[in-house]
Every structure is written in C-alpha cells, then in structure tokens.
Short mmCIF file of C-alpha atoms in Angstrom, two decimals:
data_model
loop_
_atom_site.label_atom_id
_atom_site.label_comp_id
_atom_site.label_asym_id
_atom_site.label_seq_id
_atom_site.Cartn_x
_atom_site.Cartn_y
_atom_site.Cartn_z
CA UNK A 1 18.92 9.82 -19.33
CA UNK A 2 17.10 8.15 -16.51
CA UNK A 3 19.09 5.00 -15.57
CA UNK A 4 15.97 2.99 -15.08
CA UNK A 5 15.47 2.80 -18.93
CA UNK A 6 18.73 0.72 -19.01
CA UNK A 7 18.62 -1.21 -15.68
CA UNK A 8 14.94 -2.27 -15.67
CA UNK A 9 14.77 -4.20 -19.03
CA UNK A 10 17.97 -5.91 -18.52
CA UNK A 11 16.85 -7.01 -15.04
CA UNK A 12 13.39 -8.26 -16.24
CA UNK A 13 14.88 -10.26 -19.14
CA UNK A 14 17.29 -11.86 -16.99
CA UNK A 15 14.75 -12.69 -14.16
CA UNK A 16 12.58 -14.47 -16.99
CA UNK A 17 15.46 -16.94 -17.54
CA UNK A 18 16.54 -17.36 -13.89
CA UNK A 19 13.38 -17.99 -11.76
CA UNK A 20 15.21 -18.55 -8.52
CA UNK A 21 17.57 -15.50 -8.35
CA UNK A 22 17.82 -13.79 -5.13
CA UNK A 23 21.37 -12.35 -5.76
CA UNK A 24 19.97 -11.02 -9.05
CA UNK A 25 17.06 -9.07 -7.23
CA UNK A 26 19.57 -7.81 -4.45
CA UNK A 27 22.06 -6.85 -7.21
CA UNK A 28 19.25 -4.82 -9.26
CA UNK A 29 18.15 -2.95 -6.11
CA UNK A 30 21.75 -2.03 -5.19
CA UNK A 31 22.80 -0.95 -8.66
CA UNK A 32 19.77 1.29 -9.10
CA UNK A 33 20.46 2.64 -5.70
CA UNK A 34 24.12 3.26 -6.40
CA UNK A 35 23.20 4.78 -9.73
CA UNK A 36 20.90 7.31 -8.47
CA UNK A 37 23.14 8.16 -5.23
CA UNK A 38 24.29 11.30 -6.63
CA UNK A 39 20.92 12.68 -7.70
CA UNK A 40 18.82 11.13 -4.86
CA UNK A 41 20.60 9.81 -1.87
CA UNK A 42 17.36 9.08 -0.08
CA UNK A 43 16.82 6.27 -2.44
CA UNK A 44 19.99 4.88 -1.67
CA UNK A 45 19.31 4.68 2.18
CA UNK A 46 15.82 3.24 1.44
CA UNK A 47 17.40 0.30 -0.74
CA UNK A 48 18.57 -1.36 2.65
CA UNK A 49 15.19 -2.75 3.70
CA UNK A 50 14.44 -3.70 0.23
CA UNK A 51 17.61 -5.64 -0.13
CA UNK A 52 16.82 -7.33 3.30
CA UNK A 53 13.37 -8.27 1.98
CA UNK A 54 15.05 -10.37 -0.71
CA UNK A 55 16.12 -12.85 1.71
CA UNK A 56 13.39 -12.63 4.42
CA UNK A 57 11.22 -15.61 3.17
CA UNK A 58 12.77 -18.97 3.86
CA UNK A 59 9.60 -21.23 3.29
CA UNK A 60 6.53 -21.41 1.35
CA UNK A 61 5.73 -21.90 -2.40
CA UNK A 62 5.88 -18.19 -3.16
CA UNK A 63 9.19 -17.70 -1.26
CA UNK A 64 11.48 -17.57 -4.32
CA UNK A 65 9.61 -14.55 -5.44
CA UNK A 66 10.27 -12.49 -2.53
CA UNK A 67 13.24 -10.76 -4.12
CA UNK A 68 11.19 -9.88 -7.29
CA UNK A 69 8.39 -8.37 -5.19
CA UNK A 70 10.98 -6.29 -3.26
CA UNK A 71 12.61 -5.17 -6.73
CA UNK A 72 9.21 -4.21 -8.17
CA UNK A 73 8.27 -2.31 -4.79
CA UNK A 74 11.71 -0.40 -4.84
CA UNK A 75 11.29 0.50 -8.60
CA UNK A 76 7.77 1.87 -7.28
CA UNK A 77 9.57 4.10 -4.83
CA UNK A 78 11.84 5.27 -7.58
CA UNK A 79 8.82 6.19 -9.74
CA UNK A 80 7.18 8.14 -6.84
CA UNK A 81 10.44 10.10 -6.27
CA UNK A 82 10.45 10.90 -10.00
CA UNK A 83 6.76 11.63 -10.07
CA UNK A 84 7.14 15.07 -8.31
CA UNK A 85 6.78 16.64 -11.80
CA UNK A 86 4.88 13.86 -13.35
CA UNK A 87 1.81 12.68 -11.27
CA UNK A 88 1.08 9.66 -13.35
CA UNK A 89 4.30 8.14 -12.59
CA UNK A 90 3.83 8.96 -8.87
CA UNK A 91 0.46 7.07 -8.89
CA UNK A 92 1.91 4.12 -10.90
CA UNK A 93 4.90 4.06 -8.47
CA UNK A 94 2.51 4.01 -5.46
CA UNK A 95 0.69 0.99 -6.73
CA UNK A 96 3.82 -0.72 -7.49
CA UNK A 97 5.41 -0.25 -4.26
CA UNK A 98 2.44 -1.05 -2.14
CA UNK A 99 0.84 -3.92 -3.90
CA UNK A 100 3.86 -6.02 -5.08
CA UNK A 101 4.93 -7.09 -1.47
CA UNK A 102 1.17 -7.81 -0.67
CA UNK A 103 1.00 -10.59 -3.37
CA UNK A 104 3.14 -12.70 -1.10
CA UNK A 105 0.91 -12.59 1.86
CA UNK A 106 -0.39 -16.07 1.19
CA UNK A 107 3.05 -17.47 0.90
CA UNK A 108 2.34 -20.49 2.80
CA UNK A 109 -1.07 -21.08 1.05
CA UNK A 110 -3.15 -20.78 4.06
CA UNK A 111 -6.74 -19.59 3.98
CA UNK A 112 -6.43 -16.71 6.50
CA UNK A 113 -3.59 -15.24 4.54
CA UNK A 114 -5.60 -15.36 1.26
CA UNK A 115 -8.42 -13.77 2.98
CA UNK A 116 -5.98 -11.09 4.30
CA UNK A 117 -4.73 -10.42 0.80
CA UNK A 118 -8.19 -9.68 -0.62
CA UNK A 119 -8.86 -7.35 2.39
CA UNK A 120 -5.67 -5.52 1.85
CA UNK A 121 -6.11 -5.19 -2.02
CA UNK A 122 -9.61 -3.63 -1.24
CA UNK A 123 -8.01 -1.02 1.16
CA UNK A 124 -5.14 -0.56 -1.09
CA UNK A 125 -7.53 0.17 -4.04
CA UNK A 126 -9.36 2.85 -1.80
CA UNK A 127 -6.05 4.54 -0.85
CA UNK A 128 -4.75 4.31 -4.36
CA UNK A 129 -8.04 6.07 -5.79
CA UNK A 130 -7.80 8.68 -3.10
CA UNK A 131 -4.08 9.38 -4.17
CA UNK A 132 -4.86 9.38 -7.77
CA UNK A 133 -7.73 12.02 -7.23
CA UNK A 134 -5.58 14.00 -4.96
CA UNK A 135 -2.73 14.26 -7.66
CA UNK A 136 -5.42 15.10 -10.22
CA UNK A 137 -7.12 17.77 -8.10
CA UNK A 138 -4.02 19.26 -6.59
CA UNK A 139 -3.64 21.93 -9.39
CA UNK A 140 -7.06 23.22 -9.42
CA UNK A 141 -8.59 22.34 -6.03
CA UNK A 142 -5.51 22.50 -3.78
CA UNK A 143 -7.00 21.88 -0.51
CA UNK A 144 -9.07 18.95 -1.46
CA UNK A 145 -6.45 17.57 -3.45
CA UNK A 146 -3.70 17.67 -0.59
CA UNK A 147 -6.34 16.31 1.78
CA UNK A 148 -7.01 13.39 -0.48
CA UNK A 149 -3.45 12.64 -0.80
CA UNK A 150 -2.78 12.85 2.95
CA UNK A 151 -5.76 10.43 3.74
CA UNK A 152 -4.25 8.11 1.09
CA UNK A 153 -0.88 7.93 2.83
CA UNK A 154 -2.53 7.66 6.33
CA UNK A 155 -4.54 4.97 5.15
CA UNK A 156 -1.73 2.95 3.94
CA UNK A 157 0.25 3.68 7.09
CA UNK A 158 -2.77 2.20 9.08
CA UNK A 159 -3.65 5.48 10.95
CA UNK A 160 -6.93 6.87 12.24
CA UNK A 161 -9.46 6.61 11.04
CA UNK A 162 -8.95 3.66 8.82
CA UNK A 163 -6.75 1.58 10.88
CA UNK A 164 -8.87 -1.41 11.74
CA UNK A 165 -7.90 -3.06 8.44
CA UNK A 166 -4.38 -3.39 9.86
CA UNK A 167 -5.73 -5.43 12.87
CA UNK A 168 -8.08 -7.52 10.72
CA UNK A 169 -5.57 -8.33 7.94
CA UNK A 170 -2.65 -8.94 10.51
CA UNK A 171 -4.77 -10.95 12.74
CA UNK A 172 -5.73 -13.41 10.26
CA UNK A 173 -2.62 -13.86 8.06
CA UNK A 174 0.64 -15.94 8.57
CA UNK A 175 3.67 -14.20 9.99
CA UNK A 176 5.78 -15.19 7.08
CA UNK A 177 3.64 -13.10 4.53
CA UNK A 178 3.23 -10.41 7.14
CA UNK A 179 7.24 -9.95 7.09
CA UNK A 180 6.76 -8.10 3.74
CA UNK A 181 3.42 -6.60 4.16
CA UNK A 182 4.14 -4.80 7.43
CA UNK A 183 7.48 -3.13 6.10
CA UNK A 184 7.63 -2.38 2.45
CA UNK A 185 4.31 -0.71 1.90
CA UNK A 186 4.71 1.53 4.96
CA UNK A 187 8.05 2.66 3.62
CA UNK A 188 6.33 3.27 0.29
CA UNK A 189 3.55 5.34 2.18
CA UNK A 190 6.32 7.39 4.13
CA UNK A 191 8.42 8.11 1.11
CA UNK A 192 5.21 9.45 -0.71
CA UNK A 193 4.66 11.70 2.33
CA UNK A 194 8.35 13.01 1.86
CA UNK A 195 8.12 13.34 -1.90
CA UNK A 196 4.72 14.49 -2.60
CA UNK A 197 4.46 16.69 0.47
CA UNK A 198 0.59 16.92 0.90
CA UNK A 199 -0.25 20.57 2.50
CA UNK A 200 -2.73 19.84 5.09
CA UNK A 201 -3.33 21.95 8.21
CA UNK A 202 -1.05 21.21 11.05
CA UNK A 203 -3.99 20.50 13.36
CA UNK A 204 -5.14 17.60 11.10
CA UNK A 205 -1.92 15.92 10.97
CA UNK A 206 -1.30 16.35 14.63
CA UNK A 207 -4.72 15.12 15.60
CA UNK A 208 -4.59 12.00 13.21
CA UNK A 209 -1.10 11.16 14.55
CA UNK A 210 -2.04 11.74 18.18
CA UNK A 211 -5.21 9.46 17.97
CA UNK A 212 -3.40 6.84 16.17
CA UNK A 213 -0.62 6.75 18.67
CA UNK A 214 -3.03 6.55 21.64
CA UNK A 215 -5.50 3.92 19.94
CA UNK A 216 -2.52 1.79 18.75
CA UNK A 217 -0.93 1.57 22.02
CA UNK A 218 -4.05 0.96 23.90
CA UNK A 219 -5.06 -1.69 21.43
CA UNK A 220 -1.69 -3.40 21.72
CA UNK A 221 -1.70 -3.40 25.46
CA UNK A 222 -5.11 -5.15 25.55
CA UNK A 223 -4.43 -7.75 22.88
CA UNK A 224 -3.08 -11.39 23.27
CA UNK A 225 -2.27 -12.65 19.80
CA UNK A 226 1.12 -11.26 18.97
CA UNK A 227 0.00 -10.60 15.33
CA UNK A 228 -2.62 -8.18 16.75
CA UNK A 229 -0.26 -6.79 19.26
CA UNK A 230 2.29 -5.99 16.32
CA UNK A 231 -0.72 -4.75 14.32
CA UNK A 232 -1.77 -2.14 16.87
CA UNK A 233 1.74 -1.21 17.20
CA UNK A 234 1.87 -0.30 13.47
CA UNK A 235 -1.01 1.82 14.17
CA UNK A 236 0.89 3.65 16.71
CA UNK A 237 3.92 3.97 14.67
CA UNK A 238 1.78 5.45 11.86
CA UNK A 239 0.61 7.98 14.42
CA UNK A 240 4.28 8.98 15.36
CA UNK A 241 5.10 9.47 11.75
CA UNK A 242 2.01 11.70 11.11
CA UNK A 243 2.63 13.63 14.34
CA UNK A 244 6.27 14.09 13.16
CA UNK A 245 5.16 15.35 9.72
CA UNK A 246 4.33 18.98 10.78
CA UNK A 247 7.66 18.98 12.55
CA UNK A 248 9.86 17.27 9.77
CA UNK A 249 8.91 15.19 6.93
CA UNK A 250 12.15 13.42 7.07
CA UNK A 251 11.71 12.57 10.64
CA UNK A 252 8.40 11.01 9.72
CA UNK A 253 10.30 8.76 7.11
CA UNK A 254 12.89 7.86 9.72
CA UNK A 255 10.36 6.77 12.12
CA UNK A 256 8.60 4.48 9.63
CA UNK A 257 11.91 3.29 8.29
CA UNK A 258 12.97 2.11 11.73
CA UNK A 259 9.76 0.54 12.48
CA UNK A 260 9.61 -1.15 9.20
CA UNK A 261 12.91 -2.92 9.36
CA UNK A 262 11.92 -4.02 12.91
CA UNK A 263 8.67 -5.34 11.93
CA UNK A 264 9.99 -7.33 9.12
CA UNK A 265 12.38 -9.14 11.36
CA UNK A 266 9.93 -9.57 14.04
CA UNK A 267 7.24 -11.25 12.04
CA UNK A 268 10.21 -13.41 10.45
CA UNK A 269 11.05 -14.41 13.96
CA UNK A 270 7.54 -15.24 14.86
CA UNK A 271 7.30 -17.56 11.88
CA UNK A 272 10.68 -19.25 12.11
CA UNK A 273 12.12 -18.40 15.48
CA UNK A 274 15.60 -16.69 16.38
CA UNK A 275 18.03 -16.27 19.07
CA UNK A 276 17.21 -14.32 22.30
CA UNK A 277 19.78 -11.48 21.56
CA UNK A 278 18.25 -10.85 18.08
CA UNK A 279 14.76 -10.55 19.79
CA UNK A 280 16.07 -8.24 22.30
CA UNK A 281 17.69 -5.95 19.74
CA UNK A 282 14.36 -5.90 17.79
CA UNK A 283 12.39 -5.07 20.87
CA UNK A 284 14.73 -2.40 21.71
CA UNK A 285 14.43 -1.05 18.30
CA UNK A 286 10.54 -0.97 18.40
CA UNK A 287 10.58 0.72 21.84
CA UNK A 288 13.45 3.29 21.16
CA UNK A 289 16.08 1.95 23.48
CA UNK A 290 19.80 3.09 22.67
CA UNK A 291 21.94 2.24 21.00
CA UNK A 292 19.93 0.76 18.02
CA UNK A 293 18.23 2.54 15.18
CA UNK A 294 14.74 3.13 16.69
CA UNK A 295 16.11 5.27 19.36
CA UNK A 296 17.16 8.34 17.26
CA UNK A 297 14.02 9.12 15.44
CA UNK A 298 12.04 8.82 18.73
CA UNK A 299 14.59 11.02 20.55
CA UNK A 300 14.43 13.67 17.93
CA UNK A 301 10.64 13.50 17.90
CA UNK A 302 10.61 14.06 21.63
CA UNK A 303 12.91 16.90 21.40
CA UNK A 304 11.18 18.49 18.50
CA UNK A 305 7.75 18.26 19.71
CA UNK A 306 8.94 19.77 23.11
CA UNK A 307 10.70 22.64 21.45
CA UNK A 308 8.29 23.50 18.79
CA UNK A 309 4.78 22.43 20.05
CA UNK A 310 5.46 22.95 23.77
CA UNK A 311 5.99 20.78 26.95
CA UNK A 312 2.49 19.30 26.87
CA UNK A 313 3.09 17.73 23.33
CA UNK A 314 6.47 16.41 24.45
CA UNK A 315 4.92 14.65 27.38
CA UNK A 316 2.20 13.10 25.17
CA UNK A 317 5.00 11.63 22.93
CA UNK A 318 6.91 10.42 25.97
CA UNK A 319 3.70 8.87 27.44
CA UNK A 320 3.19 6.96 24.20
CA UNK A 321 6.75 5.79 23.96
CA UNK A 322 6.61 4.44 27.45
CA UNK A 323 3.31 2.83 26.87
CA UNK A 324 4.92 0.54 24.34
CA UNK A 325 7.30 -0.91 26.91
CA UNK A 326 4.96 -3.61 28.57
CA UNK A 327 3.53 -5.06 25.44
CA UNK A 328 6.86 -4.98 23.70
CA UNK A 329 8.28 -7.03 26.89
CA UNK A 330 5.43 -9.47 26.35
CA UNK A 331 6.46 -9.81 22.70
CA UNK A 332 10.03 -10.49 23.77
CA UNK A 333 9.20 -13.32 26.11
CA UNK A 334 6.48 -14.80 23.71
CA UNK A 335 8.63 -14.89 20.53
CA UNK A 336 9.78 -18.50 19.52
CA UNK A 337 13.40 -19.19 20.23
CA UNK A 338 16.00 -20.79 17.76
CA UNK A 339 19.57 -20.80 16.83
CA UNK A 340 19.70 -17.91 14.28
CA UNK A 341 16.76 -15.82 12.88
CA UNK A 342 17.04 -13.07 10.40
CA UNK A 343 20.63 -11.98 11.42
CA UNK A 344 20.87 -9.35 8.50
CA UNK A 345 18.09 -7.21 9.89
CA UNK A 346 19.55 -7.22 13.46
CA UNK A 347 22.82 -6.19 12.21
CA UNK A 348 21.45 -3.25 10.19
CA UNK A 349 19.49 -2.14 13.22
CA UNK A 350 22.58 -2.21 15.47
CA UNK A 351 24.98 -0.76 12.82
CA UNK A 352 22.63 2.29 11.86
CA UNK A 353 22.12 2.92 15.53
CA UNK A 354 25.77 3.01 16.41
CA UNK A 355 26.42 5.37 13.66
CA UNK A 356 23.60 8.05 13.70
CA UNK A 357 25.95 10.82 12.56
CA UNK A 358 26.01 8.98 9.13
CA UNK A 359 22.39 9.64 8.35
CA UNK A 360 20.26 11.23 10.94
CA UNK A 361 21.14 14.97 10.28
CA UNK A 362 20.87 14.37 6.61
CA UNK A 363 17.48 12.75 6.77
CA UNK A 364 16.22 15.34 9.22
CA UNK A 365 16.85 18.08 6.58
CA UNK A 366 14.64 16.57 4.08
#
C-alpha cells in the first residue's frame, strides 16, 4: 500500500489546525522520505533541499507558508516518481512540484514579484501543456511525445530556446521569493528528466545544453544586477544538466541539485545578508571548487564528456566552468554582509562535498 495514502491526509488535517507549523512541514517531508527510502532512495536524497526550503523565508506575509509549499512540491516529486506507469500522476506531480513554490514569489507583497509570478505561471502553463501532450503521445507517436517531454523539462530548467523568461522573472522579483523559485522547480524538472527519461537524439540534448551554457555564461558576464547574473547562471546550469543528460541522467540531476541548493541560499543571502564565509562556500559551490558539493558533479561531467565525446567536448565544458569564475567573484564581493545567513544550506553544501562516496557513485548509476 502506498504510504502517501496514510501520510498525506494526516498532514493536511494537522496543517489546517496549525497554521504556523514549520516543524510539522519538515517532519512530513522527512517521514515521507524515510518511508520510501527502501523503494526509492533518490526521493530520500532529494528531500534535503525541501527541508531546507521550509526555513528559508524569514520575513514577509507569506513566509509561514514556505513549509507548506515545500511539502506540496515534494509530494509532487513523489507523484512524478510514481507516474512512470501512470502518466496522469506524473503530470499532476509536475504541476504541484513546479507551481507550489512559485506561489510564494510575491512573499514581500511587491509589485515586481507579483508581475514575475504571472509571467512564471504563463511559462509553467506552457511547459505543463507540453509535458501532458508528450505523455499522451508517447505511446503512439513516440518521437513527438519524447520531444515534447524534453522541451517541457528544458523550459522549466530555463534552457535554450525558452530561457528569457528566467531573466525577466528573476530580474523583476524580490530575492526572498526567488529563493524558492530558483531552486525547487528546477529540482522537479531534473527529477522528471530522470524518472520520465525522454528519448531524444543525443545531438538535440547536446546542442541545447551547449547553447544554454554559452548564452548563460555570456549573459551573466555582461549583467550588472545580481538577480540577472544569477538568472543567466541558472540558464548555464540548465545547459550543464542537459549536456550531461546524454552521458548520465543521474549526473544531470546532481548538477541541478547542487545548483539549486546554492541558489536557494544565495538569494536568501541577497535578501537578508549573511557572513562572508557562507558567501564564500556558496560561490565555491556554484563555480565547482573543492571540497564543496558543486565540485563533484562538474568534475564528473568534465571527465565523462572528455571520455565519451572527445577532448573538444571536454575543453568546451572546462571553458564554460572557467567562464563562471569572474561573475561569481563579483557576486561574492557584492552580496550583503551580516552576522549569520542561511547556515543550514552552507552546512549541507560542505557536508555533502566532504563525503562524496556516500552519494555520487550511486546517483551516477541512475
């Protein structure tokens, strides 16, 4: 019997009577993750950023609902995983996982974030429509269905050709709301890539990934507003993931996972400030400098690209990694300081980076 049948109703009923219940939200995610660990260990690993998201918002009228949004989004990931044999569940899960965090974009009640929310919901409707159509057509017109699935996921990741929405939405929204939007929906898209496995020609995934890396890095290098810098960086990381997809779907997920945890904490620090050592760890994570989490997926991408695709592909990946260094140095020097920022994320980034043997080989085997 599916554990969600028991856990979800109990959580929803309890949540109705306890409006400010961050610990309850975190406990629901943790219980669901542990309960499914034996059957689906990937869901257990993916629970980490969702538990972090419960505590990421520290101000704003909608801040008490961050945990509920994270719980709904994680439930969506669970349904996507269960939807490999039930496409309607995968479609429902994708909508839940992507849309729930977005609803908190206007957490500070600012006009720019409200406009960003409407723009994101429009893009999300397009990507969801493509995903539903792809799932429906997969059984009869396989090539068309798989291409629609791939485009839906690429759109949610912010990759070429539909990447400008990332720059537009991030550039007008408050960093507080972006802490959720820039992280959880990306993990949902990468999880869909792993669980649904759209079978597209390798050349398509490589071309979309390569163009996204290049455009994202060039855009970040020439942008001044930190929100736009991080937006273009998201485009580049989506490109890394899609480039890696032909090498290892698990590697694509690992790249997005590392970027999402870092982006969550970076936007939180951009909004509320934080210590310099936290900022340094976060920037190291985004570039891919050891010994933090973000180093290992990029190292494996570089090695796999060189081994499978040739030296030229490896050099292209290396150049794009190096291109991120100047603008992340600028991010480090521009982030507002403070006594303590989002310590939880910095600890996770460092801890997972120090024990790669506990997760990297397993996730690469997906």
